[in-house]
Amino acid sequence: EAAVTQSPRNKVAVTGGKVTLSCNQTNNHNNMYWYRQDTGHGLRLIHYSYGAGSTEKGDIPDGYKASRPSQENFSLILELATPSQTSVYFCASGDAFDRGNTEVFFGKGTRLTVV
Amino acid sequence: AQKVTQTQTSISVMEKTTVTMDCVYETQDSSYFLFWYKQTASGEIVFLIRQDSYKKENATVGHYSLNFQKPKSSIGLIITATQIEDSAVYFCAMSPLDSNYQLIWGSGTKLIIKP
């Protein structure tokens, strides 16, 4: 069974502090994604990766960094957290849809509150 | 520009009836993949069904089916014999073949099933 695990599931951070959200997948997928979800905006792509060592900017990368140290792990880093980054963050993994991979698999989400 | 639009923000239907949720997309690519996902009340995002643009036959999985109208750039989700547990937010997404498997998301439709 494909699995994407996010930690922590809930986080309260202080403004200006550093926050790291972690994601681990056991699917052996090349591609991993970080999204944020806010009411009225659906899912918005922050950063993504094609494999270990690679990170790419998504649609809303400002204020975020990403790190992919291995095939399994993909982190999202907020160096200086701000209240506007309060949101629910989802990690996902997937692979080539035209080569037998059906879908993108999602983690259960991390609720981040910046106070 | 590539875009996915879900114009229905909320739909309410009686249990055991059939509901259709609309989704239109914009892409210049000739090949693409279309997806429907469901987000439950707990926040979990679950894959439901997929349609590949080159396939003429509408996809069907369980009580989910698609109404794919390629000339209209439309991919409707049909749920038959709805159940209370179908209450959720439904997202439509598109992945153009040359997008390196990025997903472009609609803003979601909230489905409420009344007993």
CSV table of C-alpha atoms in Angstrom, one decimal:
chain,number,residue,atom,x,y,z
A,1,GLU,CA,0.0,0.0,0.0
A,2,ALA,CA,1.4,3.4,-1.1
A,3,ALA,CA,2.1,5.6,1.9
A,4,VAL,CA,3.0,9.2,2.4
A,5,THR,CA,3.7,10.2,6.0
A,6,GLN,CA,3.9,13.8,7.2
A,7,SER,CA,5.2,15.1,10.5
A,8,PRO,CA,4.3,16.8,12.6
A,9,ARG,CA,0.5,16.7,12.1
A,10,ASN,CA,0.0,19.9,14.0
A,11,LYS,CA,2.4,22.7,14.7
A,12,VAL,CA,2.3,26.1,16.4
A,13,ALA,CA,5.2,28.3,15.6
A,14,VAL,CA,6.1,31.8,16.6
A,15,THR,CA,6.6,34.6,14.1
A,16,GLY,CA,10.1,34.8,12.9
A,17,GLY,CA,10.9,31.3,14.0
A,18,LYS,CA,12.1,28.4,11.8
A,19,VAL,CA,9.7,25.6,10.9
A,20,THR,CA,10.5,22.4,9.2
A,21,LEU,CA,7.8,20.1,7.9
A,22,SER,CA,8.8,16.6,7.0
A,23,CYS,CA,7.5,14.1,4.5
A,24,ASN,CA,8.4,10.5,4.0
A,25,GLN,CA,7.1,8.2,1.2
A,26,THR,CA,7.5,4.5,0.8
A,27,ASN,CA,6.2,4.4,-2.8
A,28,ASN,CA,9.7,4.8,-4.4
A,29,HIS,CA,8.2,7.6,-6.5
A,30,ASN,CA,10.5,10.1,-8.2
A,31,ASN,CA,8.2,13.1,-7.8
A,32,MET,CA,7.3,14.7,-4.5
A,33,TYR,CA,5.2,17.8,-3.9
A,34,TRP,CA,4.4,20.3,-1.2
A,35,TYR,CA,1.0,22.1,-1.4
A,36,ARG,CA,-0.8,24.5,0.9
A,37,GLN,CA,-4.5,24.6,1.2
A,38,ASP,CA,-6.4,27.7,2.3
A,39,THR,CA,-10.1,28.2,2.2
A,40,GLY,CA,-11.2,29.3,-1.2
A,41,HIS,CA,-7.9,28.5,-2.9
A,42,GLY,CA,-7.9,24.8,-3.3
A,43,LEU,CA,-4.4,23.3,-3.4
A,44,ARG,CA,-1.5,25.5,-4.4
A,45,LEU,CA,1.9,24.1,-5.3
A,46,ILE,CA,4.8,25.5,-3.2
A,47,HIS,CA,7.8,23.3,-4.2
A,48,TYR,CA,8.3,20.0,-5.9
A,49,SER,CA,11.1,17.6,-6.6
A,50,TYR,CA,12.0,15.1,-9.4
A,51,GLY,CA,14.3,13.0,-7.2
A,52,ALA,CA,17.0,13.1,-4.6
A,53,GLY,CA,19.0,16.4,-4.7
A,54,SER,CA,16.5,18.2,-6.8
A,55,THR,CA,14.0,20.9,-5.8
A,56,GLU,CA,11.9,23.2,-8.1
A,57,LYS,CA,9.8,26.2,-7.4
A,58,GLY,CA,6.1,25.8,-7.7
A,59,ASP,CA,3.4,28.5,-8.0
A,60,ILE,CA,3.9,30.1,-4.6
A,61,PRO,CA,7.5,29.5,-3.5
A,62,ASP,CA,8.2,32.8,-1.7
A,63,GLY,CA,9.0,32.4,2.0
A,64,TYR,CA,9.6,28.6,1.6
A,65,LYS,CA,12.6,26.4,0.9
A,66,ALA,CA,12.6,22.7,0.2
A,67,SER,CA,15.1,19.9,0.6
A,68,ARG,CA,15.1,16.4,-0.9
A,69,PRO,CA,18.0,14.6,0.7
A,70,SER,CA,16.9,11.1,-0.4
A,71,GLN,CA,14.3,9.4,-2.6
A,72,GLU,CA,12.0,8.9,0.4
A,73,ASN,CA,12.3,12.3,2.2
A,74,PHE,CA,11.2,15.8,1.2
A,75,SER,CA,11.1,18.7,3.7
A,76,LEU,CA,9.5,22.1,3.5
A,77,ILE,CA,11.4,24.8,5.4
A,78,LEU,CA,10.0,28.1,6.6
A,79,GLU,CA,13.1,30.1,7.6
A,80,LEU,CA,11.2,33.0,9.1
A,81,ALA,CA,7.6,32.0,9.7
A,82,THR,CA,4.9,34.6,9.3
A,83,PRO,CA,1.2,34.6,10.3
A,84,SER,CA,0.3,34.5,6.6
A,85,GLN,CA,1.9,31.1,6.4
A,86,THR,CA,-0.8,29.7,8.7
A,87,SER,CA,-2.3,27.0,6.6
A,88,VAL,CA,-2.7,23.3,6.1
A,89,TYR,CA,0.2,21.7,4.2
A,90,PHE,CA,0.0,18.6,2.2
A,91,CYS,CA,2.9,16.5,0.9
A,92,ALA,CA,2.3,14.1,-2.1
A,93,SER,CA,4.3,11.7,-4.2
A,94,GLY,CA,3.7,10.4,-7.7
A,95,ASP,CA,5.4,9.2,-10.8
A,96,ALA,CA,4.9,9.1,-14.6
A,97,PHE,CA,1.2,8.9,-15.3
A,98,ASP,CA,1.9,7.6,-18.8
A,99,ARG,CA,4.0,4.7,-17.5
A,100,GLY,CA,1.6,2.8,-15.5
A,101,ASN,CA,1.3,5.1,-12.4
A,102,THR,CA,-2.3,5.8,-11.6
A,103,GLU,CA,-2.3,8.8,-9.3
A,104,VAL,CA,-0.6,11.1,-6.9
A,105,PHE,CA,-0.7,9.9,-3.3
A,106,PHE,CA,-1.2,12.4,-0.4
A,107,GLY,CA,-0.2,12.6,3.2
A,108,LYS,CA,-2.7,13.4,5.8
A,109,GLY,CA,-1.7,17.0,6.1
A,110,THR,CA,0.0,19.3,8.6
A,111,ARG,CA,-1.9,22.1,10.3
A,112,LEU,CA,0.5,25.0,10.9
A,113,THR,CA,-0.4,28.0,13.0
A,114,VAL,CA,2.0,30.9,13.2
A,115,VAL,CA,1.3,33.2,16.1
B,1,ALA,CA,-2.6,29.3,-20.0
B,2,GLN,CA,-3.5,26.1,-18.2
B,3,LYS,CA,-6.3,26.2,-15.9
B,4,VAL,CA,-9.0,24.0,-14.2
B,5,THR,CA,-12.3,25.6,-13.3
B,6,GLN,CA,-15.0,24.2,-11.0
B,7,THR,CA,-17.9,26.7,-10.9
B,8,GLN,CA,-20.1,24.8,-8.5
B,9,THR,CA,-19.0,25.8,-5.0
B,10,SER,CA,-21.6,23.6,-3.2
B,11,ILE,CA,-24.2,21.0,-4.2
B,12,SER,CA,-26.8,19.5,-1.9
B,13,VAL,CA,-28.7,16.3,-3.0
B,14,MET,CA,-30.8,13.7,-1.3
B,15,GLU,CA,-29.3,10.3,-0.5
B,16,LYS,CA,-29.6,7.6,-3.1
B,17,THR,CA,-29.9,10.0,-6.0
B,18,THR,CA,-27.4,10.8,-8.8
B,19,VAL,CA,-25.2,13.9,-8.8
B,20,THR,CA,-23.0,15.4,-11.4
B,21,MET,CA,-20.2,17.8,-10.7
B,22,ASP,CA,-18.8,20.0,-13.4
B,23,CYS,CA,-15.2,20.7,-14.4
B,24,VAL,CA,-13.7,22.5,-17.4
B,25,TYR,CA,-10.1,22.8,-18.2
B,26,GLU,CA,-7.8,24.8,-20.5
B,27,THR,CA,-4.6,23.4,-22.0
B,28,GLN,CA,-2.7,23.7,-25.2
B,29,ASP,CA,-1.3,20.2,-24.9
B,30,SER,CA,-2.8,17.5,-27.0
B,31,SER,CA,-2.3,14.8,-24.4
B,32,TYR,CA,-3.2,15.2,-20.8
B,33,PHE,CA,-4.5,13.3,-17.8
B,34,LEU,CA,-7.6,14.3,-15.8
B,35,PHE,CA,-8.3,13.3,-12.2
B,36,TRP,CA,-11.0,13.6,-9.6
B,37,TYR,CA,-10.0,13.5,-5.9
B,38,LYS,CA,-12.2,13.6,-2.8
B,39,GLN,CA,-11.3,15.4,0.4
B,40,THR,CA,-13.1,14.0,3.4
B,41,ALA,CA,-14.2,15.8,6.6
B,42,SER,CA,-11.0,14.6,8.3
B,43,GLY,CA,-9.0,16.4,5.6
B,44,GLU,CA,-7.7,13.2,3.9
B,45,ILE,CA,-7.3,13.6,0.1
B,46,VAL,CA,-8.2,10.4,-1.8
B,47,PHE,CA,-7.9,9.6,-5.5
B,48,LEU,CA,-11.2,8.6,-7.1
B,49,ILE,CA,-10.9,8.2,-10.8
B,50,ARG,CA,-8.9,9.2,-13.9
B,51,GLN,CA,-9.4,9.9,-17.6
B,52,ASP,CA,-6.6,9.9,-20.1
B,53,SER,CA,-7.2,12.3,-23.0
B,54,TYR,CA,-6.6,9.8,-25.7
B,55,LYS,CA,-9.2,7.4,-24.4
B,56,LYS,CA,-12.7,7.9,-25.9
B,57,GLU,CA,-14.4,5.6,-23.4
B,58,ASN,CA,-15.5,7.3,-20.2
B,59,ALA,CA,-13.8,5.9,-17.1
B,60,THR,CA,-15.9,4.1,-14.4
B,61,VAL,CA,-14.9,3.0,-11.0
B,62,GLY,CA,-17.6,1.6,-8.6
B,63,HIS,CA,-20.3,4.2,-8.4
B,64,TYR,CA,-18.1,6.9,-9.9
B,65,SER,CA,-18.1,7.6,-13.6
B,66,LEU,CA,-16.9,10.4,-15.8
B,67,ASN,CA,-18.5,12.3,-18.6
B,68,PHE,CA,-15.6,13.3,-20.8
B,69,GLN,CA,-16.4,15.8,-23.5
B,70,LYS,CA,-13.1,16.6,-25.2
B,71,PRO,CA,-14.4,19.2,-27.7
B,72,LYS,CA,-15.8,21.1,-24.7
B,73,SER,CA,-12.8,20.6,-22.5
B,74,SER,CA,-15.1,19.2,-19.9
B,75,ILE,CA,-14.8,16.3,-17.4
B,76,GLY,CA,-17.8,15.9,-15.2
B,77,LEU,CA,-17.9,13.5,-12.3
B,78,ILE,CA,-21.1,11.5,-11.9
B,79,ILE,CA,-21.9,9.7,-8.6
B,80,THR,CA,-24.8,7.3,-8.7
B,81,ALA,CA,-26.7,6.0,-5.7
B,82,THR,CA,-25.2,8.6,-3.4
B,83,GLN,CA,-24.6,7.8,0.3
B,84,ILE,CA,-24.2,10.0,3.3
B,85,GLU,CA,-20.4,9.2,3.3
B,86,ASP,CA,-20.1,10.7,-0.1
B,87,SER,CA,-20.4,14.1,1.5
B,88,ALA,CA,-17.0,15.7,0.9
B,89,VAL,CA,-15.2,18.3,-1.2
B,90,TYR,CA,-14.4,17.0,-4.7
B,91,PHE,CA,-11.5,18.3,-6.6
B,92,CYS,CA,-10.8,18.1,-10.3
B,93,ALA,CA,-7.2,18.2,-11.5
B,94,MET,CA,-5.3,18.1,-14.8
B,95,SER,CA,-1.8,17.0,-15.7
B,96,PRO,CA,-0.6,17.9,-19.2
B,97,LEU,CA,1.8,15.3,-20.6
B,98,ASP,CA,4.7,17.7,-21.0
B,99,SER,CA,4.2,19.3,-17.5
B,100,ASN,CA,6.5,16.7,-15.9
B,101,TYR,CA,3.5,15.3,-14.1
B,102,GLN,CA,2.4,18.5,-12.4
B,103,LEU,CA,-1.2,18.7,-11.3
B,104,ILE,CA,-3.3,21.8,-11.9
B,105,TRP,CA,-6.2,21.9,-9.5
B,106,GLY,CA,-9.7,23.3,-9.5
B,107,SER,CA,-11.0,25.0,-6.4
B,108,GLY,CA,-13.3,22.2,-5.4
B,109,THR,CA,-17.0,21.5,-5.0
B,110,LYS,CA,-18.5,20.7,-1.7
B,111,LEU,CA,-21.1,17.9,-1.9
B,112,ILE,CA,-23.7,17.5,0.8
B,113,ILE,CA,-25.8,14.4,0.9
B,114,LYS,CA,-29.0,14.8,2.8
B,115,PRO,CA,-30.7,11.7,4.4
